[in-house]
PDB file of C-alpha atoms in Angstrom:
ATOM      1  CA  ALA A   5     106.636  98.210 170.410  1.00  0.00           C
ATOM      2  CA  GLN A   6     104.419  98.106 167.377  1.00  0.00           C
ATOM      3  CA  SER A   7     100.963  96.651 167.874  1.00  0.00           C
ATOM      4  CA  VAL A   8      97.512  96.474 166.353  1.00  0.00           C
ATOM      5  CA  THR A   9      94.324  96.230 168.388  1.00  0.00           C
ATOM      6  CA  GLN A  10      90.965  95.115 167.091  1.00  0.00           C
ATOM      7  CA  PRO A  11      88.641  95.635 170.069  1.00  0.00           C
ATOM      8  CA  ASP A  12      85.761  93.541 168.749  1.00  0.00           C
ATOM      9  CA  ILE A  13      86.372  89.802 168.590  1.00  0.00           C
ATOM     10  CA  HIS A  14      82.961  89.027 167.100  1.00  0.00           C
ATOM     11  CA  ILE A  15      80.310  91.219 165.475  1.00  0.00           C
ATOM     12  CA  THR A  16      76.889  90.246 164.135  1.00  0.00           C
ATOM     13  CA  VAL A  17      75.002  92.491 161.724  1.00  0.00           C
ATOM     14  CA  SER A  18      71.847  92.066 159.701  1.00  0.00           C
ATOM     15  CA  GLU A  19      72.087  91.749 155.957  1.00  0.00           C
ATOM     16  CA  GLY A  20      71.724  95.185 154.411  1.00  0.00           C
ATOM     17  CA  ALA A  21      72.853  96.999 157.543  1.00  0.00           C
ATOM     18  CA  SER A  22      75.966  99.126 157.700  1.00  0.00           C
ATOM     19  CA  LEU A  23      79.220  97.859 159.167  1.00  0.00           C
ATOM     20  CA  GLU A  24      82.175  99.384 160.956  1.00  0.00           C
ATOM     21  CA  LEU A  25      85.118  97.331 162.210  1.00  0.00           C
ATOM     22  CA  ARG A  26      87.527  99.093 164.511  1.00  0.00           C
ATOM     23  CA  CYS A  27      91.310  99.052 164.355  1.00  0.00           C
ATOM     24  CA  ASN A  28      93.842 100.945 166.460  1.00  0.00           C
ATOM     25  CA  TYR A  29      97.581 100.798 165.959  1.00  0.00           C
ATOM     26  CA  SER A  30     100.713 101.743 167.825  1.00  0.00           C
ATOM     27  CA  TYR A  31     103.672 102.704 165.648  1.00  0.00           C
ATOM     28  CA  GLY A  32     106.246 105.448 165.988  1.00  0.00           C
ATOM     29  CA  ALA A  33     106.341 106.480 162.357  1.00  0.00           C
ATOM     30  CA  THR A  34     103.847 107.036 159.562  1.00  0.00           C
ATOM     31  CA  PRO A  35     102.208 103.656 159.165  1.00  0.00           C
ATOM     32  CA  TYR A  36     101.355 101.614 156.151  1.00  0.00           C
ATOM     33  CA  LEU A  37      97.963 100.095 156.971  1.00  0.00           C
ATOM     34  CA  PHE A  38      96.054  97.179 155.533  1.00  0.00           C
ATOM     35  CA  TRP A  39      92.791  95.323 155.907  1.00  0.00           C
ATOM     36  CA  TYR A  40      92.660  91.645 154.943  1.00  0.00           C
ATOM     37  CA  VAL A  41      89.731  89.237 154.865  1.00  0.00           C
ATOM     38  CA  GLN A  42      89.953  85.510 155.518  1.00  0.00           C
ATOM     39  CA  SER A  43      87.163  83.089 154.673  1.00  0.00           C
ATOM     40  CA  PRO A  44      87.141  79.652 156.335  1.00  0.00           C
ATOM     41  CA  GLY A  45      89.942  77.461 155.006  1.00  0.00           C
ATOM     42  CA  GLN A  46      91.287  80.236 152.827  1.00  0.00           C
ATOM     43  CA  GLY A  47      94.301  82.475 152.863  1.00  0.00           C
ATOM     44  CA  LEU A  48      94.199  86.218 153.387  1.00  0.00           C
ATOM     45  CA  GLN A  49      92.828  88.486 150.684  1.00  0.00           C
ATOM     46  CA  LEU A  50      93.773  92.154 150.606  1.00  0.00           C
ATOM     47  CA  LEU A  51      90.718  94.438 150.876  1.00  0.00           C
ATOM     48  CA  LEU A  52      92.461  97.806 150.872  1.00  0.00           C
ATOM     49  CA  LYS A  53      95.601  99.624 151.890  1.00  0.00           C
ATOM     50  CA  TYR A  54      96.755 103.064 153.018  1.00  0.00           C
ATOM     51  CA  PHE A  55     100.245 104.335 152.292  1.00  0.00           C
ATOM     52  CA  SER A  56      99.823 108.107 152.053  1.00  0.00           C
ATOM     53  CA  GLY A  57      97.612 110.807 150.601  1.00  0.00           C
ATOM     54  CA  ASP A  58      93.840 110.761 150.861  1.00  0.00           C
ATOM     55  CA  THR A  59      92.902 109.396 154.252  1.00  0.00           C
ATOM     56  CA  LEU A  60      89.713 107.760 152.936  1.00  0.00           C
ATOM     57  CA  VAL A  61      90.635 104.737 150.864  1.00  0.00           C
ATOM     58  CA  GLN A  62      88.405 102.567 148.744  1.00  0.00           C
ATOM     59  CA  GLY A  63      88.841  98.853 148.427  1.00  0.00           C
ATOM     60  CA  ILE A  64      87.316  95.846 146.809  1.00  0.00           C
ATOM     61  CA  LYS A  65      83.825  94.467 147.485  1.00  0.00           C
ATOM     62  CA  GLY A  66      82.484  97.925 148.427  1.00  0.00           C
ATOM     63  CA  PHE A  67      84.673  98.387 151.508  1.00  0.00           C
ATOM     64  CA  GLU A  68      86.337 101.627 152.550  1.00  0.00           C
ATOM     65  CA  ALA A  69      88.543 102.662 155.453  1.00  0.00           C
ATOM     66  CA  GLU A  70      89.528 105.972 156.990  1.00  0.00           C
ATOM     67  CA  PHE A  71      92.935 106.744 158.437  1.00  0.00           C
ATOM     68  CA  LYS A  72      92.800 109.088 161.436  1.00  0.00           C
ATOM     69  CA  ARG A  73      96.274 109.948 162.634  1.00  0.00           C
ATOM     70  CA  SER A  74      95.049 111.790 165.747  1.00  0.00           C
ATOM     71  CA  GLN A  75      93.211 108.674 166.910  1.00  0.00           C
ATOM     72  CA  SER A  76      95.732 106.127 165.600  1.00  0.00           C
ATOM     73  CA  SER A  77      92.822 104.392 163.939  1.00  0.00           C
ATOM     74  CA  PHE A  78      92.038 102.790 160.602  1.00  0.00           C
ATOM     75  CA  ASN A  79      88.413 101.661 160.771  1.00  0.00           C
ATOM     76  CA  LEU A  80      86.829  99.579 158.041  1.00  0.00           C
ATOM     77  CA  ARG A  81      83.320 100.396 156.812  1.00  0.00           C
ATOM     78  CA  LYS A  82      80.724  99.104 154.410  1.00  0.00           C
ATOM     79  CA  PRO A  83      77.344 100.796 153.875  1.00  0.00           C
ATOM     80  CA  SER A  84      75.342  97.618 153.199  1.00  0.00           C
ATOM     81  CA  VAL A  85      76.518  94.177 154.254  1.00  0.00           C
ATOM     82  CA  HIS A  86      75.871  91.069 152.143  1.00  0.00           C
ATOM     83  CA  TRP A  87      75.653  87.529 153.496  1.00  0.00           C
ATOM     84  CA  SER A  88      78.845  86.688 151.585  1.00  0.00           C
ATOM     85  CA  ASP A  89      80.771  89.202 153.725  1.00  0.00           C
ATOM     86  CA  ALA A  90      80.714  86.802 156.674  1.00  0.00           C
ATOM     87  CA  ALA A  91      84.391  86.077 157.372  1.00  0.00           C
ATOM     88  CA  GLU A  92      87.312  87.017 159.615  1.00  0.00           C
ATOM     89  CA  TYR A  93      88.784  90.480 159.119  1.00  0.00           C
ATOM     90  CA  PHE A  94      92.330  91.426 160.018  1.00  0.00           C
ATOM     91  CA  CYS A  95      93.870  94.859 160.331  1.00  0.00           C
ATOM     92  CA  ALA A  96      97.644  95.080 159.897  1.00  0.00           C
ATOM     93  CA  VAL A  97     100.427  97.646 160.026  1.00  0.00           C
ATOM     94  CA  GLY A  98     103.359  97.299 157.652  1.00  0.00           C
ATOM     95  CA  LEU A  99     106.784  98.088 159.070  1.00  0.00           C
ATOM     96  CA  TYR A 100     108.573  99.630 156.113  1.00  0.00           C
ATOM     97  CA  ASN A 101     111.769 100.009 158.149  1.00  0.00           C
ATOM     98  CA  GLN A 102     111.748  96.333 159.111  1.00  0.00           C
ATOM     99  CA  GLY A 103     111.570  94.589 155.790  1.00  0.00           C
ATOM    100  CA  GLY A 104     107.934  95.381 155.250  1.00  0.00           C
ATOM    101  CA  LYS A 105     106.726  92.726 157.667  1.00  0.00           C
ATOM    102  CA  LEU A 106     103.111  92.904 158.771  1.00  0.00           C
ATOM    103  CA  ILE A 107     101.922  93.110 162.366  1.00  0.00           C
ATOM    104  CA  PHE A 108      98.364  91.832 162.571  1.00  0.00           C
ATOM    105  CA  GLY A 109      95.549  92.418 165.006  1.00  0.00           C
ATOM    106  CA  GLN A 110      93.792  89.401 166.464  1.00  0.00           C
ATOM    107  CA  GLY A 111      90.947  89.662 163.999  1.00  0.00           C
ATOM    108  CA  THR A 112      87.219  90.372 164.082  1.00  0.00           C
ATOM    109  CA  GLU A 113      84.814  87.626 163.110  1.00  0.00           C
ATOM    110  CA  LEU A 114      81.799  88.958 161.218  1.00  0.00           C
ATOM    111  CA  SER A 115      78.509  87.076 161.184  1.00  0.00           C
ATOM    112  CA  VAL A 116      75.642  88.202 158.953  1.00  0.00           C
ATOM    113  CA  LYS A 117      72.076  87.321 159.849  1.00  0.00           C
ATOM    114  CA  PRO A 118      69.310  87.264 157.246  1.00  0.00           C
TER     115      PRO A 118
ATOM    116  CA  GLU B  24      98.601  85.241 137.002  1.00  0.00           C
ATOM    117  CA  ALA B  25      98.932  82.258 139.316  1.00  0.00           C
ATOM    118  CA  GLY B  26      98.793  82.971 143.033  1.00  0.00           C
ATOM    119  CA  VAL B  27     100.935  81.696 145.871  1.00  0.00           C
ATOM    120  CA  ALA B  28     100.824  77.912 146.029  1.00  0.00           C
ATOM    121  CA  GLN B  29     101.232  75.874 149.194  1.00  0.00           C
ATOM    122  CA  SER B  30     101.229  72.172 149.970  1.00  0.00           C
ATOM    123  CA  PRO B  31     100.030  70.174 151.666  1.00  0.00           C
ATOM    124  CA  ARG B  32      96.794  71.883 152.659  1.00  0.00           C
ATOM    125  CA  TYR B  33      96.355  69.745 155.757  1.00  0.00           C
ATOM    126  CA  LYS B  34      98.722  67.671 157.873  1.00  0.00           C
ATOM    127  CA  ILE B  35      98.202  65.665 161.045  1.00  0.00           C
ATOM    128  CA  ILE B  36     101.246  64.367 162.907  1.00  0.00           C
ATOM    129  CA  GLU B  37     102.123  63.159 166.379  1.00  0.00           C
ATOM    130  CA  LYS B  38     104.308  65.200 168.683  1.00  0.00           C
ATOM    131  CA  ARG B  39     108.034  64.688 168.217  1.00  0.00           C
ATOM    132  CA  GLN B  40     107.546  63.843 164.539  1.00  0.00           C
ATOM    133  CA  SER B  41     108.885  66.048 161.770  1.00  0.00           C
ATOM    134  CA  VAL B  42     106.954  67.849 159.039  1.00  0.00           C
ATOM    135  CA  ALA B  43     107.736  70.021 156.031  1.00  0.00           C
ATOM    136  CA  PHE B  44     105.684  72.600 154.181  1.00  0.00           C
ATOM    137  CA  TRP B  45     106.287  73.854 150.673  1.00  0.00           C
ATOM    138  CA  CYS B  46     105.590  77.247 149.118  1.00  0.00           C
ATOM    139  CA  ASN B  47     105.817  78.493 145.556  1.00  0.00           C
ATOM    140  CA  PRO B  48     105.472  82.305 145.387  1.00  0.00           C
ATOM    141  CA  ILE B  49     104.086  84.399 142.577  1.00  0.00           C
ATOM    142  CA  SER B  50     106.470  84.376 139.635  1.00  0.00           C
ATOM    143  CA  GLY B  51     108.995  87.207 139.830  1.00  0.00           C
ATOM    144  CA  HIS B  52     108.405  87.985 143.497  1.00  0.00           C
ATOM    145  CA  ALA B  53     111.695  88.459 145.296  1.00  0.00           C
ATOM    146  CA  THR B  54     110.383  88.576 148.863  1.00  0.00           C
ATOM    147  CA  LEU B  55     108.849  85.568 150.585  1.00  0.00           C
ATOM    148  CA  TYR B  56     107.346  85.398 154.067  1.00  0.00           C
ATOM    149  CA  TRP B  57     106.263  82.545 156.333  1.00  0.00           C
ATOM    150  CA  TYR B  58     103.637  83.353 158.970  1.00  0.00           C
ATOM    151  CA  GLN B  59     102.208  81.216 161.764  1.00  0.00           C
ATOM    152  CA  GLN B  60      98.522  81.705 162.601  1.00  0.00           C
ATOM    153  CA  ILE B  61      97.361  80.084 165.822  1.00  0.00           C
ATOM    154  CA  LEU B  62      93.609  79.626 166.187  1.00  0.00           C
ATOM    155  CA  GLY B  63      91.960  82.849 167.314  1.00  0.00           C
ATOM    156  CA  GLN B  64      94.985  85.012 166.597  1.00  0.00           C
ATOM    157  CA  GLY B  65      96.346  87.051 163.743  1.00  0.00           C
ATOM    158  CA  PRO B  66      99.279  85.749 161.708  1.00  0.00           C
ATOM    159  CA  LYS B  67     102.758  86.207 163.146  1.00  0.00           C
ATOM    160  CA  LEU B  68     105.879  86.432 161.003  1.00  0.00           C
ATOM    161  CA  LEU B  69     108.307  83.536 161.355  1.00  0.00           C
ATOM    162  CA  ILE B  70     110.850  84.286 158.637  1.00  0.00           C
ATOM    163  CA  GLN B  71     111.350  86.573 155.657  1.00  0.00           C
ATOM    164  CA  PHE B  72     113.509  85.899 152.600  1.00  0.00           C
ATOM    165  CA  GLN B  73     114.770  88.294 149.959  1.00  0.00           C
ATOM    166  CA  ASN B  74     115.693  86.083 146.998  1.00  0.00           C
ATOM    167  CA  ASN B  75     117.675  83.307 148.725  1.00  0.00           C
ATOM    168  CA  GLY B  76     118.852  85.380 151.699  1.00  0.00           C
ATOM    169  CA  VAL B  77     117.230  85.747 155.114  1.00  0.00           C
ATOM    170  CA  VAL B  78     116.039  89.259 155.998  1.00  0.00           C
ATOM    171  CA  ASP B  79     114.382  88.522 159.341  1.00  0.00           C
ATOM    172  CA  ASP B  80     114.211  85.300 161.330  1.00  0.00           C
ATOM    173  CA  SER B  81     114.030  86.850 164.779  1.00  0.00           C
ATOM    174  CA  GLN B  82     110.717  85.132 165.618  1.00  0.00           C
ATOM    175  CA  LEU B  83     111.663  81.689 164.285  1.00  0.00           C
ATOM    176  CA  PRO B  84     112.144  79.067 167.046  1.00  0.00           C
ATOM    177  CA  LYS B  85     115.453  77.929 165.657  1.00  0.00           C
ATOM    178  CA  ASP B  86     115.792  74.932 167.951  1.00  0.00           C
ATOM    179  CA  ARG B  87     113.001  73.197 166.042  1.00  0.00           C
ATOM    180  CA  PHE B  88     112.083  75.280 162.992  1.00  0.00           C
ATOM    181  CA  SER B  89     114.148  75.732 159.859  1.00  0.00           C
ATOM    182  CA  ALA B  90     113.463  77.242 156.475  1.00  0.00           C
ATOM    183  CA  GLU B  91     115.262  77.588 153.198  1.00  0.00           C
ATOM    184  CA  ARG B  92     114.845  79.186 149.807  1.00  0.00           C
ATOM    185  CA  LEU B  93     117.827  77.789 147.989  1.00  0.00           C
ATOM    186  CA  LYS B  94     117.258  79.063 144.446  1.00  0.00           C
ATOM    187  CA  GLY B  95     115.360  82.185 145.395  1.00  0.00           C
ATOM    188  CA  VAL B  96     112.031  80.781 144.255  1.00  0.00           C
ATOM    189  CA  ASP B  97     110.373  77.911 146.171  1.00  0.00           C
ATOM    190  CA  SER B  98     110.704  77.692 149.922  1.00  0.00           C
ATOM    191  CA  THR B  99     110.406  74.925 152.487  1.00  0.00           C
ATOM    192  CA  LEU B 100     109.587  75.320 156.175  1.00  0.00           C
ATOM    193  CA  LYS B 101     110.414  72.386 158.455  1.00  0.00           C
ATOM    194  CA  ILE B 102     109.543  71.555 162.045  1.00  0.00           C
ATOM    195  CA  GLN B 103     111.554  68.918 163.858  1.00  0.00           C
ATOM    196  CA  PRO B 104     110.495  67.756 166.397  1.00  0.00           C
ATOM    197  CA  ALA B 105     106.936  69.069 166.508  1.00  0.00           C
ATOM    198  CA  LYS B 106     105.226  70.102 169.739  1.00  0.00           C
ATOM    199  CA  LEU B 107     101.524  70.359 170.532  1.00  0.00           C
ATOM    200  CA  GLU B 108     101.763  74.159 170.504  1.00  0.00           C
ATOM    201  CA  ASP B 109     102.885  74.094 166.868  1.00  0.00           C
ATOM    202  CA  SER B 110      99.294  73.312 165.830  1.00  0.00           C
ATOM    203  CA  ALA B 111      98.428  76.255 163.605  1.00  0.00           C
ATOM    204  CA  VAL B 112      97.940  77.398 160.030  1.00  0.00           C
ATOM    205  CA  TYR B 113     101.206  78.171 158.262  1.00  0.00           C
ATOM    206  CA  LEU B 114     100.799  80.885 155.672  1.00  0.00           C
ATOM    207  CA  CYS B 115     103.212  81.752 152.931  1.00  0.00           C
ATOM    208  CA  ALA B 116     103.130  85.188 151.330  1.00  0.00           C
ATOM    209  CA  SER B 117     105.145  86.926 148.662  1.00  0.00           C
ATOM    210  CA  SER B 118     105.709  90.469 147.463  1.00  0.00           C
ATOM    211  CA  LEU B 119     107.428  91.914 144.426  1.00  0.00           C
ATOM    212  CA  ASP B 120     110.288  93.351 146.476  1.00  0.00           C
ATOM    213  CA  PHE B 121     109.982  94.574 150.061  1.00  0.00           C
ATOM    214  CA  LYS B 122     112.215  97.579 149.331  1.00  0.00           C
ATOM    215  CA  PHE B 123     109.541  99.261 147.213  1.00  0.00           C
ATOM    216  CA  SER B 124     106.362  97.184 147.383  1.00  0.00           C
ATOM    217  CA  TYR B 125     104.506  96.487 150.590  1.00  0.00           C
ATOM    218  CA  GLU B 126     101.600  94.482 149.241  1.00  0.00           C
ATOM    219  CA  GLN B 127     101.816  90.877 150.265  1.00  0.00           C
ATOM    220  CA  TYR B 128      99.897  88.112 148.537  1.00  0.00           C
ATOM    221  CA  PHE B 129      98.988  85.103 150.628  1.00  0.00           C
ATOM    222  CA  GLY B 130      98.642  81.443 149.807  1.00  0.00           C
ATOM    223  CA  PRO B 131      95.805  79.261 151.151  1.00  0.00           C
ATOM    224  CA  GLY B 132      97.902  78.001 154.054  1.00  0.00           C
ATOM    225  CA  THR B 133      98.750  74.614 155.524  1.00  0.00           C
ATOM    226  CA  ARG B 134      96.739  73.572 158.567  1.00  0.00           C
ATOM    227  CA  LEU B 135      98.936  71.540 160.928  1.00  0.00           C
ATOM    228  CA  THR B 136      97.489  69.499 163.768  1.00  0.00           C
ATOM    229  CA  VAL B 137      99.920  67.981 166.254  1.00  0.00           C
ATOM    230  CA  THR B 138      98.429  65.236 168.453  1.00  0.00           C
TER     231      THR B 138
END
């Protein structure tokens, strides 16, 4: 069965420090992968996506993610975190052979300390 | 371009009552999704529409949940009767057409509390 695992439920980083959020997926075919961010009381905003091609993808707000097929991973990174990055981050796999529905991980809550 | 609209934003009801949520997708988007997000979890798909037809409702608890998208635009999700475990955020999302576009755009959600 398809699944997405985000091993870290909560991460705290200092403002200006680098960030890496982990995501592992289980899917029998080439995945479509997404990272979304959710601020309190808000819907989900797409940060970046991977469909094919270059395995390092750039997104909005200075985020990037790297697809590693051998590790079934799609980790999210940012070189310097800002206080406004504090939010919940969700990794998702898109099932293109099942109507494009998204399977989400449980999320990683990011706190940023000054 | 206007985003996905949802109403109400918040709803508090007692168990066994009924409730309805409304979603207006981005103009021109053929595919509409309803997700349920329980506190501390990622969203889970309840139902997917393509225009006014259902593509996937395998995870919809059909004994109490129903949804429709009669004219292929707006959609309504209903719960009747509600249970305590239905407390969650209900997210609506839309995409241009699931057959060739996999980007989904989400609305702000409706937070339901069942007491």
